[in-house]
Coordinates of C-alpha atoms in Angstrom, one line a residue:
M300 CA -3.2 -3.3 12.8
A301 CA -3.4 -1.6 9.9
L302 CA -7.2 -1.8 10.0
V303 CA -7.2 -0.4 13.6
T304 CA -5.4 2.9 13.2
P305 CA -6.4 5.5 11.9
G306 CA -4.6 5.9 7.6
A307 CA -3.4 2.3 8.2
S308 CA -0.7 3.6 10.4
G309 CA -0.6 0.4 12.8
G310 CA 0.3 -2.1 9.4
A311 CA 3.5 0.5 9.5
V312 CA 4.2 -0.5 13.3
A313 CA 4.0 -4.1 12.7
Q314 CA 5.8 -4.8 9.9
I315 CA 8.9 -2.9 12.2
M316 CA 7.6 -5.2 15.0
F317 CA 8.6 -8.2 12.6
M318 CA 11.4 -7.4 11.3
R319 CA 12.8 -6.9 14.8
K320 CA 11.5 -10.0 15.8
A321 CA 14.1 -11.9 12.8
G322 CA 17.2 -9.2 14.3
V323 CA 17.1 -6.0 12.0
P324 CA 17.5 -3.0 13.5
V325 CA 14.5 -0.3 14.1
A326 CA 16.4 2.4 12.5
K327 CA 16.8 0.4 9.8
A328 CA 13.2 -1.4 9.9
T329 CA 11.7 1.9 10.4
V330 CA 13.3 3.0 6.5
V331 CA 12.5 -0.4 4.9
V332 CA 9.2 0.2 5.9
F333 CA 9.6 4.3 5.1
V334 CA 10.7 3.7 1.6
R335 CA 8.6 0.4 0.5
T336 CA 5.0 3.0 1.6
I337 CA 6.5 4.9 -0.5
M338 CA 6.5 3.3 -3.1
S339 CA 2.7 2.4 -2.5
I340 CA 1.8 5.8 -2.7
T341 CA 4.4 7.1 -5.1
F342 CA 2.9 3.7 -7.7
L343 CA -1.0 4.7 -6.8
I344 CA 0.2 8.8 -7.6
L345 CA 1.9 8.3 -11.0
L346 CA -1.5 6.6 -11.9
V347 CA -4.0 8.8 -11.5
P348 CA -3.3 10.2 -14.9
F349 CA -4.0 7.6 -16.9
V350 CA -7.0 6.8 -14.8
L351 CA -8.1 10.6 -15.4
H352 CA -7.4 10.4 -19.2
S353 CA -9.3 6.7 -19.6
D354 CA -12.1 6.8 -17.5
H355 CA -14.2 9.8 -19.2
A356 CA -17.5 8.9 -16.9
L357 CA -15.9 10.1 -14.0
V358 CA -13.9 13.5 -15.2
D359 CA -17.4 14.2 -17.7
W360 CA -17.1 17.3 -16.2
M361 CA -14.2 18.3 -16.2
P362 CA -12.4 20.2 -18.9
T363 CA -9.0 18.6 -21.4
S364 CA -6.8 21.2 -19.9
V365 CA -7.9 20.5 -16.5
I366 CA -7.5 17.3 -16.1
T367 CA -3.9 17.4 -18.0
I368 CA -2.5 20.5 -15.6
V369 CA -4.0 17.9 -12.8
S370 CA -2.2 15.4 -14.3
V371 CA 1.2 17.2 -14.4
L372 CA 0.9 18.1 -11.4
F373 CA 0.6 14.6 -9.3
V374 CA 3.3 13.2 -11.9
S375 CA 5.9 16.2 -10.2
L376 CA 4.9 15.8 -7.3
P377 CA 7.2 12.6 -6.0
I378 CA 10.2 14.1 -8.0
A379 CA 9.4 17.1 -6.8
A380 CA 9.6 15.5 -3.8
V381 CA 12.8 14.1 -3.6
L382 CA 14.6 17.2 -5.5
L383 CA 13.9 18.9 -2.3
M384 CA 15.2 16.2 0.1
R385 CA 18.6 17.3 -1.6
T386 CA 18.4 21.1 -0.5
R387 CA 17.9 23.0 3.6
Y388 CA 14.6 24.6 2.7
P389 CA 12.5 21.6 4.5
E390 CA 13.8 22.1 7.0
F391 CA 13.7 26.0 7.3
W392 CA 9.8 25.7 6.1
I393 CA 9.2 22.6 9.5
I394 CA 10.9 25.2 11.4
G395 CA 8.4 27.8 10.5
L396 CA 5.3 25.9 10.1
T397 CA 5.4 24.2 13.7
N398 CA 6.7 27.4 15.7
N399 CA 3.9 27.6 17.8
F400 CA 3.7 23.5 18.4
S401 CA 4.7 22.0 21.4
R402 CA 8.4 20.2 21.1
D403 CA 7.4 17.3 21.4
F404 CA 5.0 18.1 18.1
R405 CA 7.6 19.7 16.4
R406 CA 10.6 16.6 16.9
N407 CA 8.3 13.9 15.2
C408 CA 8.0 16.3 13.2
F409 CA 11.4 16.2 12.4
I410 CA 11.7 12.6 13.0
W411 CA 9.5 12.3 9.9
Y412 CA 11.4 14.4 8.1
K413 CA 14.9 13.1 8.6
E414 CA 13.5 9.2 7.6
F415 CA 12.0 10.5 4.4
K416 CA 15.1 11.9 3.1
Q417 CA 17.2 9.3 4.5
A418 CA 14.7 7.4 2.4
S419 CA 15.0 9.3 -0.6
F420 CA 19.2 9.1 -0.4
I421 CA 18.7 5.4 -0.5
M422 CA 16.6 5.3 -3.3
G423 CA 19.1 7.2 -5.4
K424 CA 21.9 5.3 -4.4
N425 CA 20.7 2.3 -5.6
P426 CA 18.4 2.9 -8.7
L427 CA 18.0 -0.2 -10.4
K428 CA 17.1 -2.0 -7.3
V429 CA 14.7 0.8 -6.2
M430 CA 13.0 0.1 -9.3
R431 CA 12.3 -3.7 -9.0
A432 CA 11.0 -3.1 -5.7
F433 CA 8.7 -0.3 -7.1
I434 CA 7.5 -2.5 -10.1
E435 CA 7.3 -5.4 -6.8
S436 CA 5.1 -2.9 -5.0
G437 CA 2.9 -2.1 -7.8
L438 CA 2.0 -5.3 -8.8
S439 CA 1.1 -6.5 -5.0
L440 CA -1.3 -3.8 -5.0
L441 CA -3.1 -4.1 -8.5
C442 CA -3.8 -8.0 -7.8
I443 CA -5.3 -7.3 -4.2
Y444 CA -7.2 -4.7 -6.1
A445 CA -7.9 -7.5 -8.9
T446 CA -10.5 -8.9 -6.2
V447 CA -13.2 -6.3 -7.3
P448 CA -13.5 -7.1 -10.5
M449 CA -13.1 -11.0 -9.7
F450 CA -16.5 -10.8 -7.7
F451 CA -17.8 -8.7 -11.0
L452 CA -16.9 -11.6 -13.2
G453 CA -18.3 -14.3 -10.8
M454 CA -21.5 -12.4 -10.8
N455 CA -21.7 -12.2 -14.5
I456 CA -21.6 -8.1 -14.6
K457 CA -20.1 -6.9 -18.0
F458 CA -17.0 -4.3 -16.8
D459 CA -13.8 -2.6 -18.6
W460 CA -11.2 -3.7 -16.6
L461 CA -9.3 -0.8 -16.9
Q462 CA -12.1 1.5 -15.2
V463 CA -12.9 -0.6 -12.1
M464 CA -8.8 -1.1 -11.3
G465 CA -8.2 2.3 -12.4
R466 CA -11.6 3.5 -9.6
M467 CA -10.1 0.8 -6.9
V468 CA -6.6 3.0 -7.3
L469 CA -8.5 6.4 -7.0
L470 CA -10.1 4.8 -3.7
N471 CA -7.1 3.3 -2.1
L472 CA -5.7 6.5 -2.7
V473 CA -7.7 8.5 -0.4
L474 CA -7.6 5.6 2.1
Y475 CA -4.1 6.4 2.5
F476 CA -4.9 9.6 3.9
S477 CA -8.0 8.5 5.7
P478 CA -8.3 9.7 9.5
T479 CA -11.1 6.7 10.3
P480 CA -9.5 3.5 11.3
G481 CA -8.8 1.0 8.0
G482 CA -10.4 3.5 6.0
S483 CA -13.8 2.1 7.2
G484 CA -16.7 4.5 6.6
V485 CA -14.6 5.9 4.3
A486 CA -13.8 3.0 2.4
E487 CA -17.3 2.2 2.4
A488 CA -18.9 5.8 1.0
G489 CA -16.2 5.8 -1.5
F490 CA -17.0 2.5 -3.3
V491 CA -20.6 3.3 -3.3
V492 CA -20.0 6.8 -5.1
L493 CA -17.6 5.3 -7.4
F494 CA -19.2 2.3 -8.5
S495 CA -23.1 2.5 -8.3
E496 CA -23.4 3.8 -11.6
L497 CA -21.2 0.8 -12.8
L498 CA -23.7 -2.2 -11.1
P499 CA -27.1 -2.5 -11.2
G500 CA -29.1 -1.3 -8.4
G501 CA -29.5 -3.4 -4.6
L502 CA -25.4 -4.8 -5.6
V503 CA -22.8 -2.3 -4.6
G504 CA -23.3 -2.7 -1.3
I505 CA -22.7 -5.7 -1.2
M506 CA -19.9 -5.4 -3.4
A507 CA -18.3 -3.1 -0.9
V508 CA -18.9 -5.8 1.7
L509 CA -17.2 -8.1 0.1
W510 CA -14.5 -6.4 -1.0
R511 CA -13.6 -5.9 2.2
F512 CA -14.1 -8.6 4.0
T513 CA -11.4 -9.6 1.2
A514 CA -9.1 -7.5 1.5
E515 CA -9.1 -6.2 4.9
Y516 CA -11.0 -8.4 7.1
L517 CA -9.8 -11.6 6.3
P518 CA -5.9 -10.3 6.1
F519 CA -7.3 -8.8 9.8
L520 CA -8.4 -11.6 11.5
L521 CA -5.0 -14.1 10.0
G522 CA -2.5 -11.4 11.4
A523 CA -4.1 -11.1 14.4
V524 CA -3.6 -15.4 14.4
V525 CA -0.1 -14.4 13.7
S526 CA 0.7 -12.0 15.8
I527 CA -0.7 -13.1 18.9
R528 CA 1.2 -16.3 18.5
A529 CA 4.1 -14.6 17.5
F530 CA 4.2 -12.0 20.3
G531 CA 1.3 -13.1 22.7
S532 CA -1.0 -11.6 23.6
N533 CA 0.3 -8.2 24.5
V534 CA 0.9 -7.7 21.0
L535 CA 0.9 -3.5 21.2
S536 CA 3.6 -3.5 24.2
M537 CA 6.9 -1.6 22.8
K538 CA 8.8 -4.4 24.1
N539 CA 8.0 -5.9 20.8
L540 CA 9.6 -3.4 18.9
R541 CA 13.3 -3.9 21.3
K542 CA 13.7 -8.1 21.1
G543 CA 16.3 -8.9 20.0
E544 CA 18.8 -6.2 20.8
D545 CA 20.2 -8.6 23.6
Q546 CA 21.2 -10.7 20.5
Q547 CA 23.2 -8.1 18.6

């Protein structure tokens, strides 16, 4: 579902559906998925400064002072977001920014804000468990991204592990905000831009297809089979979010 929706937003819905099927209330499942997504994005954001400072070929046009400023901003964003959730300023900003939009749009914005605020309070109450989940989320992402350097090894291509993994981090961070379904088009184009200078001529396109097939399309096929077996052919029915409520 992440592969067929813009910004991979359908992946969160799928996780809620499966947790709902297991008897977890929708509200609690939503917060869990929201926290998990925040952790993934935050992990990638915190890695950006290391990527900028280590990959000189990528930022040789950028002065060191600018790199430092950008790094500080990236590290400060998650901290500032959590601190702001403890104030009422975001509510005033949301009211002002959405004043000219429809009622449904404003309501969705406030729902998103309340989920984010609730998630920040949950993380603040359980720092050790949150840190463990944060580390496990990061390791999970790095293992997925490691498919690309593994293909490099299989093709006997000399490369720098940190450089390749760093560029995968940047690319996948961009895909979180891609407007296309599953980041299609953006992922392939971004891969070509970032890895064309690291690969022999003609291989960058092949490598992009291998990466997408291994990390996206194969899981898509497996997920389709599992979802249909779990929910039937009408996988996207909203009834799937309410399954199990009669058992509570």
